[in-house]
mmCIF file of C-alpha atoms and ligand atoms in Angstrom:
data_model
loop_
_atom_site.group_PDB
_atom_site.id
_atom_site.type_symbol
_atom_site.label_atom_id
_atom_site.label_comp_id
_atom_site.label_asym_id
_atom_site.label_seq_id
_atom_site.Cartn_x
_atom_site.Cartn_y
_atom_site.Cartn_z
ATOM 1 C CA MET A 375 37.984 -123.874 129.488
ATOM 2 C CA ASN A 376 37.783 -125.056 125.941
ATOM 3 C CA LYS A 377 38.440 -122.929 122.803
ATOM 4 C CA VAL A 378 35.857 -123.270 120.211
ATOM 5 C CA LYS A 379 35.382 -121.685 116.725
ATOM 6 C CA ALA A 380 32.894 -118.784 116.339
ATOM 7 C CA TYR A 381 31.978 -115.890 114.160
ATOM 8 C CA GLY A 382 31.550 -112.288 115.711
ATOM 9 C CA ALA A 383 32.078 -108.697 115.515
ATOM 10 C CA THR A 384 34.801 -106.780 117.298
ATOM 11 C CA SER A 385 33.180 -103.400 116.511
ATOM 12 C CA ALA A 386 29.881 -101.736 115.641
ATOM 13 C CA THR A 387 31.227 -101.038 112.195
ATOM 14 C CA THR A 388 33.398 -104.119 111.114
ATOM 15 C CA PRO A 389 31.946 -107.208 109.591
ATOM 16 C CA LEU A 390 31.503 -110.343 111.357
ATOM 17 C CA HIS A 391 34.708 -112.723 111.145
ATOM 18 C CA PRO A 392 36.046 -115.908 112.488
ATOM 19 C CA LEU A 393 36.998 -115.682 116.190
ATOM 20 C CA GLN A 394 37.955 -118.081 119.040
ATOM 21 C CA ILE A 395 36.067 -118.114 122.159
ATOM 22 C CA GLU A 396 36.265 -120.064 125.469
ATOM 23 C CA ARG A 397 33.298 -122.303 126.672
ATOM 24 C CA ARG A 398 33.570 -123.440 130.407
ATOM 25 C CA GLU A 399 34.016 -126.916 131.377
ATOM 26 C CA PRO A 400 30.509 -128.264 132.091
ATOM 27 C CA GLY A 401 29.731 -127.674 136.161
ATOM 28 C CA PRO A 402 27.314 -130.158 137.844
ATOM 29 C CA TYR A 403 24.478 -128.846 136.316
ATOM 30 C CA ASP A 404 25.572 -127.981 132.895
ATOM 31 C CA VAL A 405 25.306 -129.648 129.525
ATOM 32 C CA SER A 406 27.634 -129.228 126.715
ATOM 33 C CA ILE A 407 25.923 -128.950 123.357
ATOM 34 C CA GLU A 408 27.665 -129.249 119.794
ATOM 35 C CA ILE A 409 25.799 -126.895 117.843
ATOM 36 C CA ALA A 410 24.228 -128.023 114.620
ATOM 37 C CA TYR A 411 22.416 -124.832 113.389
ATOM 38 C CA CYS A 412 21.878 -121.328 114.402
ATOM 39 C CA GLY A 413 18.997 -119.028 113.146
ATOM 40 C CA ILE A 414 19.875 -115.230 112.324
ATOM 41 C CA CYS A 415 17.532 -113.057 114.139
ATOM 42 C CA HIS A 416 17.245 -109.279 113.415
ATOM 43 C CA SER A 417 18.108 -108.895 117.096
ATOM 44 C CA ASP A 418 21.622 -110.252 116.130
ATOM 45 C CA ILE A 419 21.849 -107.347 113.624
ATOM 46 C CA HIS A 420 20.632 -104.621 115.962
ATOM 47 C CA THR A 421 22.968 -105.907 118.624
ATOM 48 C CA ALA A 422 26.168 -106.606 116.517
ATOM 49 C CA ARG A 423 25.725 -103.035 115.261
ATOM 50 C CA GLY A 424 25.163 -101.307 118.417
ATOM 51 C CA GLU A 425 21.770 -99.995 117.392
ATOM 52 C CA TRP A 426 20.166 -100.657 120.745
ATOM 53 C CA GLY A 427 22.918 -98.936 122.832
ATOM 54 C CA PRO A 428 26.093 -99.941 123.850
ATOM 55 C CA THR A 429 27.461 -103.598 122.789
ATOM 56 C CA GLN A 430 30.164 -105.296 124.536
ATOM 57 C CA TYR A 431 32.827 -106.554 122.025
ATOM 58 C CA PRO A 432 33.698 -108.898 120.908
ATOM 59 C CA CYS A 433 29.996 -109.956 120.122
ATOM 60 C CA VAL A 434 29.276 -113.410 119.084
ATOM 61 C CA PRO A 435 25.344 -113.183 118.196
ATOM 62 C CA GLY A 436 22.910 -116.240 117.973
ATOM 63 C CA HIS A 437 20.005 -117.248 120.068
ATOM 64 C CA GLU A 438 18.347 -119.586 117.686
ATOM 65 C CA ILE A 439 20.324 -122.687 118.755
ATOM 66 C CA VAL A 440 19.871 -126.433 117.946
ATOM 67 C CA GLY A 441 22.171 -129.034 118.549
ATOM 68 C CA ARG A 442 23.289 -132.414 120.383
ATOM 69 C CA VAL A 443 24.359 -132.996 123.904
ATOM 70 C CA ILE A 444 27.710 -134.410 124.060
ATOM 71 C CA GLN A 445 28.900 -134.018 127.696
ATOM 72 C CA LEU A 446 26.847 -133.824 130.855
ATOM 73 C CA GLY A 447 27.751 -132.397 134.455
ATOM 74 C CA LYS A 448 27.475 -135.157 137.102
ATOM 75 C CA ARG A 449 24.261 -133.949 138.534
ATOM 76 C CA VAL A 450 22.321 -133.299 135.113
ATOM 77 C CA LYS A 451 19.052 -135.104 135.248
ATOM 78 C CA LYS A 452 17.137 -133.916 132.447
ATOM 79 C CA PHE A 453 19.290 -134.970 129.593
ATOM 80 C CA LYS A 454 21.581 -137.512 128.188
ATOM 81 C CA ASN A 455 24.303 -137.770 125.466
ATOM 82 C CA GLY A 456 23.003 -137.522 121.913
ATOM 83 C CA ASP A 457 19.700 -135.839 122.889
ATOM 84 C CA GLU A 458 18.707 -133.141 120.462
ATOM 85 C CA VAL A 459 18.031 -129.968 122.329
ATOM 86 C CA GLY A 460 17.754 -126.219 121.647
ATOM 87 C CA VAL A 461 18.811 -123.023 123.540
ATOM 88 C CA GLY A 462 16.832 -119.537 123.035
ATOM 89 C CA CYS A 463 17.449 -116.129 124.105
ATOM 90 C CA PHE A 464 18.566 -116.542 127.647
ATOM 91 C CA VAL A 465 20.938 -119.103 129.525
ATOM 92 C CA ASP A 466 20.305 -118.424 133.144
ATOM 93 C CA SER A 467 18.347 -116.165 135.646
ATOM 94 C CA CYS A 468 18.318 -115.915 139.301
ATOM 95 C CA GLY A 469 15.802 -118.860 139.647
ATOM 96 C CA LYS A 470 14.365 -117.330 143.022
ATOM 97 C CA CYS A 471 12.535 -114.351 142.356
ATOM 98 C CA PHE A 472 8.728 -114.047 141.787
ATOM 99 C CA GLN A 473 9.276 -114.003 137.809
ATOM 100 C CA CYS A 474 11.475 -116.970 137.916
ATOM 101 C CA LYS A 475 9.201 -118.917 139.986
ATOM 102 C CA ASN A 476 6.419 -117.770 137.855
ATOM 103 C CA HIS A 477 8.091 -119.356 134.675
ATOM 104 C CA GLU A 478 8.738 -115.727 132.992
ATOM 105 C CA GLU A 479 12.728 -115.852 133.425
ATOM 106 C CA GLN A 480 12.808 -113.331 130.736
ATOM 107 C CA PHE A 481 11.573 -110.724 133.324
ATOM 108 C CA CYS A 482 13.835 -111.973 136.021
ATOM 109 C CA GLN A 483 14.038 -109.186 138.707
ATOM 110 C CA ASN A 484 17.577 -109.863 139.367
ATOM 111 C CA HIS A 485 19.499 -110.958 136.522
ATOM 112 C CA THR A 486 18.436 -112.658 133.124
ATOM 113 C CA VAL A 487 21.525 -113.843 131.386
ATOM 114 C CA TYR A 488 20.882 -113.303 127.828
ATOM 115 C CA THR A 489 22.728 -115.989 125.387
ATOM 116 C CA TYR A 490 24.972 -113.260 124.127
ATOM 117 C CA ASN A 491 25.942 -109.490 124.906
ATOM 118 C CA SER A 492 25.324 -110.324 128.527
ATOM 119 C CA MET A 493 27.104 -111.338 131.771
ATOM 120 C CA GLU A 494 26.943 -114.686 133.548
ATOM 121 C CA LEU A 495 25.509 -114.498 137.000
ATOM 122 C CA ASN A 496 29.243 -114.245 138.226
ATOM 123 C CA ASN A 497 29.185 -110.624 136.470
ATOM 124 C CA THR A 498 32.547 -111.161 135.232
ATOM 125 C CA THR A 499 32.246 -113.669 132.257
ATOM 126 C CA PRO A 500 30.546 -112.284 129.012
ATOM 127 C CA THR A 501 28.214 -114.616 127.151
ATOM 128 C CA TYR A 502 28.643 -115.745 123.589
ATOM 129 C CA GLY A 503 25.953 -116.942 121.385
ATOM 130 C CA GLY A 504 25.205 -119.452 118.713
ATOM 131 C CA TYR A 505 27.224 -118.447 116.008
ATOM 132 C CA SER A 506 29.774 -121.019 117.242
ATOM 133 C CA THR A 507 30.527 -124.987 117.424
ATOM 134 C CA HIS A 508 29.484 -125.630 120.850
ATOM 135 C CA ILE A 509 27.630 -124.013 123.829
ATOM 136 C CA VAL A 510 27.694 -124.994 127.548
ATOM 137 C CA VAL A 511 24.126 -124.213 129.389
ATOM 138 C CA HIS A 512 22.630 -125.063 132.963
ATOM 139 C CA GLU A 513 20.156 -127.849 131.918
ATOM 140 C CA ASP A 514 17.127 -125.761 133.419
ATOM 141 C CA TYR A 515 17.641 -123.417 130.416
ATOM 142 C CA VAL A 516 17.897 -126.115 127.736
ATOM 143 C CA LEU A 517 14.876 -127.185 125.657
ATOM 144 C CA LYS A 518 14.127 -130.743 124.697
ATOM 145 C CA LEU A 519 13.518 -131.433 120.880
ATOM 146 C CA LYS A 520 11.325 -134.514 119.819
ATOM 147 C CA LYS A 521 13.643 -136.953 117.849
ATOM 148 C CA GLY A 522 13.480 -136.892 114.104
ATOM 149 C CA LEU A 523 12.457 -133.283 113.565
ATOM 150 C CA PRO A 524 14.057 -130.975 110.636
ATOM 151 C CA LEU A 525 16.597 -129.626 113.082
ATOM 152 C CA ALA A 526 17.538 -126.642 110.879
ATOM 153 C CA GLN A 527 13.912 -125.599 110.412
ATOM 154 C CA ILE A 528 13.239 -125.793 114.233
ATOM 155 C CA ALA A 529 16.099 -123.510 115.036
ATOM 156 C CA PRO A 530 14.078 -120.354 114.440
ATOM 157 C CA LEU A 531 11.670 -121.421 116.977
ATOM 158 C CA LEU A 532 14.002 -120.833 119.665
ATOM 159 C CA CYS A 533 13.227 -116.928 119.080
ATOM 160 C CA ALA A 534 10.800 -116.287 116.344
ATOM 161 C CA GLY A 535 8.682 -119.067 117.257
ATOM 162 C CA ILE A 536 8.262 -118.308 120.945
ATOM 163 C CA THR A 537 8.061 -114.505 120.333
ATOM 164 C CA THR A 538 5.182 -114.987 118.511
ATOM 165 C CA TYR A 539 3.588 -117.790 120.021
ATOM 166 C CA SER A 540 3.506 -116.155 123.539
ATOM 167 C CA PRO A 541 1.274 -113.173 122.718
ATOM 168 C CA LEU A 542 -0.938 -115.162 120.309
ATOM 169 C CA LYS A 543 -1.391 -117.422 123.346
ATOM 170 C CA ARG A 544 -1.944 -114.564 125.955
ATOM 171 C CA TYR A 545 -4.550 -112.957 123.715
ATOM 172 C CA LYS A 546 -6.388 -116.113 123.462
ATOM 173 C CA VAL A 547 -6.202 -116.602 119.560
ATOM 174 C CA LYS A 548 -8.574 -119.415 118.697
ATOM 175 C CA LYS A 549 -10.772 -120.599 115.730
ATOM 176 C CA GLY A 550 -11.951 -117.602 114.101
ATOM 177 C CA THR A 551 -9.935 -114.915 115.802
ATOM 178 C CA LYS A 552 -8.898 -112.101 113.189
ATOM 179 C CA VAL A 553 -5.041 -111.672 113.567
ATOM 180 C CA GLY A 554 -3.042 -109.152 111.653
ATOM 181 C CA VAL A 555 0.739 -109.624 111.166
ATOM 182 C CA ILE A 556 2.823 -106.546 110.054
ATOM 183 C CA GLY A 557 6.131 -107.416 108.377
ATOM 184 C CA LEU A 558 6.557 -110.800 106.713
ATOM 185 C CA GLY A 559 10.111 -111.447 107.846
ATOM 186 C CA GLY A 560 11.547 -114.163 110.360
ATOM 187 C CA LEU A 561 8.971 -113.413 113.329
ATOM 188 C CA GLY A 562 6.328 -112.441 110.699
ATOM 189 C CA HIS A 563 6.390 -115.661 108.997
ATOM 190 C CA MET A 564 6.052 -117.793 112.409
ATOM 191 C CA ALA A 565 3.379 -115.441 113.537
ATOM 192 C CA VAL A 566 1.399 -116.331 110.276
ATOM 193 C CA LYS A 567 1.907 -120.135 110.777
ATOM 194 C CA ILE A 568 1.383 -120.393 114.369
ATOM 195 C CA ALA A 569 -1.807 -117.992 114.545
ATOM 196 C CA LYS A 570 -3.196 -120.275 111.450
ATOM 197 C CA ALA A 571 -2.298 -123.544 113.621
ATOM 198 C CA MET A 572 -4.571 -122.065 116.315
ATOM 199 C CA GLY A 573 -7.239 -121.647 114.021
ATOM 200 C CA ALA A 574 -7.066 -117.799 113.219
ATOM 201 C CA HIS A 575 -7.855 -115.760 110.013
ATOM 202 C CA VAL A 576 -4.787 -114.073 109.350
ATOM 203 C CA THR A 577 -4.001 -110.879 107.417
ATOM 204 C CA VAL A 578 -0.542 -109.944 106.437
ATOM 205 C CA PHE A 579 0.504 -106.282 105.972
ATOM 206 C CA SER A 580 3.721 -106.112 104.100
ATOM 207 C CA THR A 581 5.821 -103.362 102.266
ATOM 208 C CA SER A 582 6.934 -105.977 99.751
ATOM 209 C CA PRO A 583 4.101 -106.566 97.123
ATOM 210 C CA GLU A 584 6.276 -109.704 95.854
ATOM 211 C CA LYS A 585 5.421 -111.584 99.210
ATOM 212 C CA LYS A 586 1.645 -112.112 98.426
ATOM 213 C CA GLU A 587 2.190 -115.572 97.182
ATOM 214 C CA ASP A 588 4.351 -116.701 99.886
ATOM 215 C CA ALA A 589 1.987 -115.227 102.582
ATOM 216 C CA LEU A 590 -0.965 -117.007 101.283
ATOM 217 C CA ARG A 591 1.136 -120.137 101.176
ATOM 218 C CA LEU A 592 2.273 -119.776 104.822
ATOM 219 C CA GLY A 593 -1.613 -119.620 105.603
ATOM 220 C CA ALA A 594 -2.558 -115.798 105.516
ATOM 221 C CA LYS A 595 -6.206 -115.263 104.048
ATOM 222 C CA THR A 596 -5.599 -111.687 103.350
ATOM 223 C CA PHE A 597 -2.596 -109.752 102.110
ATOM 224 C CA ILE A 598 -2.320 -105.885 102.223
ATOM 225 C CA VAL A 599 0.244 -103.869 100.640
ATOM 226 C CA SER A 600 0.936 -101.450 103.461
ATOM 227 C CA THR A 601 1.823 -98.579 101.179
ATOM 228 C CA SER A 602 -1.464 -98.796 99.365
ATOM 229 C CA ASN A 603 -4.770 -97.321 99.934
ATOM 230 C CA ASP A 604 -5.964 -100.813 100.593
ATOM 231 C CA LEU A 605 -4.579 -100.244 104.228
ATOM 232 C CA ASN A 606 -6.688 -97.317 104.656
ATOM 233 C CA ASP A 607 -9.702 -98.922 103.444
ATOM 234 C CA TYR A 608 -9.274 -102.125 105.865
ATOM 235 C CA GLU A 609 -11.086 -100.554 108.875
ATOM 236 C CA ALA A 610 -12.080 -102.083 111.985
ATOM 237 C CA GLN A 611 -11.689 -105.922 111.065
ATOM 238 C CA LEU A 612 -9.075 -107.196 113.445
ATOM 239 C CA ASP A 613 -9.106 -108.290 117.013
ATOM 240 C CA LEU A 614 -5.333 -108.615 117.454
ATOM 241 C CA ILE A 615 -2.266 -107.436 115.617
ATOM 242 C CA LEU A 616 1.445 -108.738 115.943
ATOM 243 C CA ASP A 617 3.895 -105.879 114.834
ATOM 244 C CA THR A 618 6.978 -107.511 113.883
ATOM 245 C CA VAL A 619 8.683 -104.413 112.151
ATOM 246 C CA SER A 620 12.324 -103.752 112.899
ATOM 247 C CA ALA A 621 12.455 -100.072 112.074
ATOM 248 C CA LYS A 622 10.497 -96.801 112.845
ATOM 249 C CA HIS A 623 6.950 -96.700 111.313
ATOM 250 C CA ASP A 624 3.417 -95.147 111.842
ATOM 251 C CA PHE A 625 1.143 -97.229 114.028
ATOM 252 C CA ALA A 626 -1.862 -95.081 113.059
ATOM 253 C CA PRO A 627 -3.068 -96.994 109.892
ATOM 254 C CA TYR A 628 -2.928 -100.305 111.557
ATOM 255 C CA LEU A 629 -4.637 -99.351 114.789
ATOM 256 C CA ASN A 630 -7.372 -98.229 112.341
ATOM 257 C CA THR A 631 -7.767 -101.910 111.293
ATOM 258 C CA LEU A 632 -8.530 -102.909 114.812
ATOM 259 C CA LYS A 633 -11.881 -103.531 115.866
ATOM 260 C CA MET A 634 -13.086 -101.906 119.216
ATOM 261 C CA ASP A 635 -11.046 -102.918 122.255
ATOM 262 C CA GLY A 636 -8.604 -104.471 119.826
ATOM 263 C CA THR A 637 -4.816 -104.699 120.613
ATOM 264 C CA LEU A 638 -1.624 -103.968 118.872
ATOM 265 C CA VAL A 639 1.320 -106.056 120.265
ATOM 266 C CA LEU A 640 4.433 -104.699 119.577
ATOM 267 C CA VAL A 641 7.354 -107.490 119.064
ATOM 268 C CA GLY A 642 9.577 -105.735 116.518
ATOM 269 C CA ILE A 643 11.958 -103.432 118.554
ATOM 270 C CA SER A 644 12.652 -100.437 116.402
ATOM 271 C CA PRO A 645 16.018 -98.837 117.442
ATOM 272 C CA GLU A 646 14.227 -95.417 117.274
ATOM 273 C CA PRO A 647 11.145 -94.268 119.127
ATOM 274 C CA ASN A 648 7.767 -94.538 117.175
ATOM 275 C CA GLU A 649 5.188 -91.729 117.502
ATOM 276 C CA VAL A 650 1.553 -92.719 118.373
ATOM 277 C CA SER A 651 -1.339 -90.165 118.246
ATOM 278 C CA ALA A 652 -3.917 -90.248 121.059
ATOM 279 C CA MET A 653 -6.450 -89.844 118.599
ATOM 280 C CA SER A 654 -5.777 -93.397 116.909
ATOM 281 C CA LEU A 655 -6.360 -94.946 120.497
ATOM 282 C CA VAL A 656 -8.959 -93.159 121.955
ATOM 283 C CA PHE A 657 -11.283 -93.895 119.251
ATOM 284 C CA GLY A 658 -12.317 -97.488 119.611
ATOM 285 C CA ARG A 659 -10.541 -97.960 123.054
ATOM 286 C CA LYS A 660 -7.728 -99.621 121.379
ATOM 287 C CA LYS A 661 -4.441 -100.882 123.330
ATOM 288 C CA ILE A 662 -0.773 -100.938 122.371
ATOM 289 C CA THR A 663 1.631 -103.281 124.202
ATOM 290 C CA GLY A 664 4.688 -105.445 124.059
ATOM 291 C CA SER A 665 5.924 -108.653 124.421
ATOM 292 C CA LEU A 666 9.242 -110.267 125.013
ATOM 293 C CA ILE A 667 10.066 -113.947 124.039
ATOM 294 C CA GLY A 668 8.627 -116.356 126.366
ATOM 295 C CA GLY A 669 9.810 -118.234 129.685
ATOM 296 C CA ILE A 670 11.321 -121.728 129.397
ATOM 297 C CA LYS A 671 8.147 -123.518 130.101
ATOM 298 C CA GLU A 672 6.239 -121.744 127.598
ATOM 299 C CA THR A 673 9.127 -122.233 125.001
ATOM 300 C CA GLN A 674 8.962 -125.865 125.675
ATOM 301 C CA GLU A 675 5.047 -125.763 125.205
ATOM 302 C CA MET A 676 5.527 -123.948 121.964
ATOM 303 C CA LEU A 677 7.935 -126.472 120.638
ATOM 304 C CA ASN A 678 5.704 -129.411 121.488
ATOM 305 C CA PHE A 679 2.933 -127.350 119.790
ATOM 306 C CA CYS A 680 5.010 -126.870 116.727
ATOM 307 C CA ALA A 681 6.084 -130.300 116.502
ATOM 308 C CA ARG A 682 2.362 -131.763 116.868
ATOM 309 C CA LYS A 683 1.172 -129.186 114.262
ATOM 310 C CA LYS A 684 4.145 -129.616 111.998
ATOM 311 C CA VAL A 685 4.986 -125.899 112.129
ATOM 312 C CA PHE A 686 8.487 -125.147 111.033
ATOM 313 C CA SER A 687 10.315 -122.243 109.773
ATOM 314 C CA ASP A 688 10.955 -121.671 105.965
ATOM 315 C CA ILE A 689 14.821 -121.327 106.003
ATOM 316 C CA GLU A 690 17.624 -120.627 103.469
ATOM 317 C CA LEU A 691 20.716 -122.566 105.005
ATOM 318 C CA ILE A 692 23.929 -120.654 104.696
ATOM 319 C CA GLN A 693 27.492 -121.303 105.315
ATOM 320 C CA ALA A 694 29.290 -118.937 108.196
ATOM 321 C CA ALA A 695 31.196 -117.206 105.477
ATOM 322 C CA GLU A 696 27.771 -115.952 104.142
ATOM 323 C CA ILE A 697 26.743 -114.332 107.673
ATOM 324 C CA ASN A 698 27.499 -110.640 106.355
ATOM 325 C CA GLN A 699 25.811 -110.858 102.965
ATOM 326 C CA SER A 700 22.828 -112.382 104.842
ATOM 327 C CA TYR A 701 22.532 -109.510 107.275
ATOM 328 C CA GLU A 702 22.305 -107.083 104.357
ATOM 329 C CA ARG A 703 19.511 -109.260 102.858
ATOM 330 C CA THR A 704 17.459 -109.446 105.937
ATOM 331 C CA ILE A 705 17.907 -105.598 106.450
ATOM 332 C CA LYS A 706 16.325 -105.295 102.934
ATOM 333 C CA GLY A 707 13.530 -107.671 103.827
ATOM 334 C CA GLN A 708 14.537 -110.101 101.306
ATOM 335 C CA VAL A 709 14.944 -113.681 103.158
ATOM 336 C CA LYS A 710 12.652 -116.284 102.964
ATOM 337 C CA PHE A 711 12.118 -116.399 105.783
ATOM 338 C CA ARG A 712 14.943 -117.046 107.931
ATOM 339 C CA PHE A 713 18.716 -117.493 107.499
ATOM 340 C CA VAL A 714 20.144 -120.475 109.287
ATOM 341 C CA ILE A 715 23.680 -121.054 109.790
ATOM 342 C CA ASP A 716 25.095 -124.563 109.267
ATOM 343 C CA ALA A 717 27.651 -124.905 112.261
ATOM 344 C CA LYS A 718 29.573 -127.253 110.295
ATOM 345 C CA THR A 719 31.062 -124.361 108.318
ATOM 346 C CA PHE A 720 32.728 -122.496 111.074
ATOM 347 C CA THR A 721 36.271 -122.256 110.474
HETATM 348 P P1 LIG B 2213 13.450 -109.650 109.828
HETATM 349 O O1 LIG B 2213 13.143 -110.975 109.376
HETATM 350 O O2 LIG B 2213 14.091 -108.512 109.175
HETATM 351 O O3 LIG B 2213 11.701 -108.934 109.388
HETATM 352 C C1 LIG B 2213 11.197 -107.732 109.757
HETATM 353 C C2 LIG B 2213 10.313 -107.355 108.485
HETATM 354 O O4 LIG B 2213 9.687 -106.156 108.743
HETATM 355 C C3 LIG B 2213 10.731 -107.408 107.113
HETATM 356 O O5 LIG B 2213 10.959 -108.365 106.540
HETATM 357 C C4 LIG B 2213 9.876 -106.350 106.436
HETATM 358 O O6 LIG B 2213 8.582 -106.994 106.137
HETATM 359 C C5 LIG B 2213 9.488 -105.325 107.639
HETATM 360 N N1 LIG B 2213 10.160 -104.086 107.680
HETATM 361 C C6 LIG B 2213 11.460 -103.776 107.633
HETATM 362 N N2 LIG B 2213 11.667 -102.704 107.626
HETATM 363 C C7 LIG B 2213 10.675 -101.988 107.437
HETATM 364 C C8 LIG B 2213 10.321 -100.396 107.393
HETATM 365 N N3 LIG B 2213 11.160 -99.827 107.663
HETATM 366 N N4 LIG B 2213 8.971 -100.232 107.347
HETATM 367 C C9 LIG B 2213 8.101 -101.113 107.352
HETATM 368 N N5 LIG B 2213 8.459 -102.570 107.455
HETATM 369 C C10 LIG B 2213 9.568 -103.040 107.408
HETATM 370 O O7 LIG B 2213 13.351 -109.310 111.381
HETATM 371 P P2 LIG B 2213 13.015 -110.493 112.458
HETATM 372 O O8 LIG B 2213 14.040 -111.199 112.781
HETATM 373 O O9 LIG B 2213 11.617 -110.885 112.041
HETATM 374 O O10 LIG B 2213 12.862 -109.477 113.667
HETATM 375 C C11 LIG B 2213 11.875 -108.475 113.877
HETATM 376 C C12 LIG B 2213 11.973 -107.103 114.862
HETATM 377 O O11 LIG B 2213 11.522 -108.218 116.004
HETATM 378 C C13 LIG B 2213 13.326 -106.711 115.102
HETATM 379 O O12 LIG B 2213 13.288 -105.385 115.540
HETATM 380 C C14 LIG B 2213 13.814 -107.797 116.283
HETATM 381 O O13 LIG B 2213 14.865 -107.192 117.057
HETATM 382 C C15 LIG B 2213 12.840 -108.000 116.911
HETATM 383 N N6 LIG B 2213 12.460 -109.032 118.130
HETATM 384 C C16 LIG B 2213 11.953 -108.963 119.114
HETATM 385 C C17 LIG B 2213 11.638 -109.847 119.987
HETATM 386 C C18 LIG B 2213 10.897 -109.840 121.136
HETATM 387 O O14 LIG B 2213 11.069 -110.723 122.120
HETATM 388 N N7 LIG B 2213 10.038 -108.777 121.279
HETATM 389 C C19 LIG B 2213 12.427 -111.222 119.605
HETATM 390 C C20 LIG B 2213 12.962 -111.473 118.529
HETATM 391 C C21 LIG B 2213 13.030 -110.398 117.535
HETATM 392 P P3 LIG B 2213 7.953 -106.619 104.860
HETATM 393 O O15 LIG B 2213 8.828 -106.975 103.563
HETATM 394 O O16 LIG B 2213 6.641 -107.802 104.665
HETATM 395 O O17 LIG B 2213 7.357 -105.415 104.885
HETATM 396 ZN ZN1 LIG B 2214 15.522 -113.175 118.375
HETATM 397 ZN ZN1 LIG B 2215 14.747 -114.301 138.864
#
């Protein structure tokens, strides 16, 4: 076991603070990674604060991890020392069930080991995330990065990127598809960039009028302030909507913007349940569905797509000591558009 520096919460109501955690010695198939950067996802905040149900403390969040390989287990085949790599929202799974075999490890029927607030397959060792200097991960759950990419701007792809790429791909977004994105935060800004790169015509719905200029710069064609009447006037325009909102809100005005048979995909996970009226679905035969990150194979595909299309995240690079204030700004929707922690600053 190696002690490493980290940042974490010891209860739902205490700010995150420096901690020491233990990382295992690499087993035969493990890769030891020196973390360079880790993004701050709103899921980190929901979890650190116990908003989605009980959290196991101490909680070291972080699942948008990039870094360099510094040590290899003796059977590792896919990586070598010095490789630039990524780790996303899960670090292991049973590997044997239908979903694992089908490259959907996030839906493992036995045990998806999430990067933090989870238990390793042995059911006794808690997992700690990327707000730390090092992590040890089985090679099958480590992503390859092309050399020379802007690492800090790649980090958010490991969650925000795959979470938006996966449903855009599944619903066959292509040139001319009309895509709506609700909420212009970490996930939302990646949804805009990726949908644009797939050829879509993108409309952003935001509660923040001041984000208009950025939305257009990121690739949106239309920007609608969701608290204005413009939303009600925007009827039957869209094929697909990605809803990235992190809090309870009314779906009806957004369903109204879908064409007949259109689909609203929930990726935002409000801690409180949302209400939906049957009326807003039956007229126009609309669908509401959800989507959870993506499997390793699809995450690798997304990373390759983003490298090819030069799609990276717009980030604000911070020091570890700024994590708590960054949480507050994220909650207020004031980040452009992802905070990323410089792992050299863990003390
Ligand atoms: P974020 O950066 O905080 O962005 C959320 C955006 O939603 C805000 O910037 C804001 O955009 C809008 N918003 C916030 N509160 C709102 C409210 N009360 N009413 C309407 N709009 C509101 O968060 P994120 O990191 O993108 O994550 C978004 C959600 O996705 C979180 O719930 C997170 O846990 C979840 N998530 C899910 C998955 C998955 O696999 N399904 C993966 C990662 C994250 P505007 O200012 O533009 O309105
Ligand atoms: Zn996330
Ligand atoms: Zn499985």
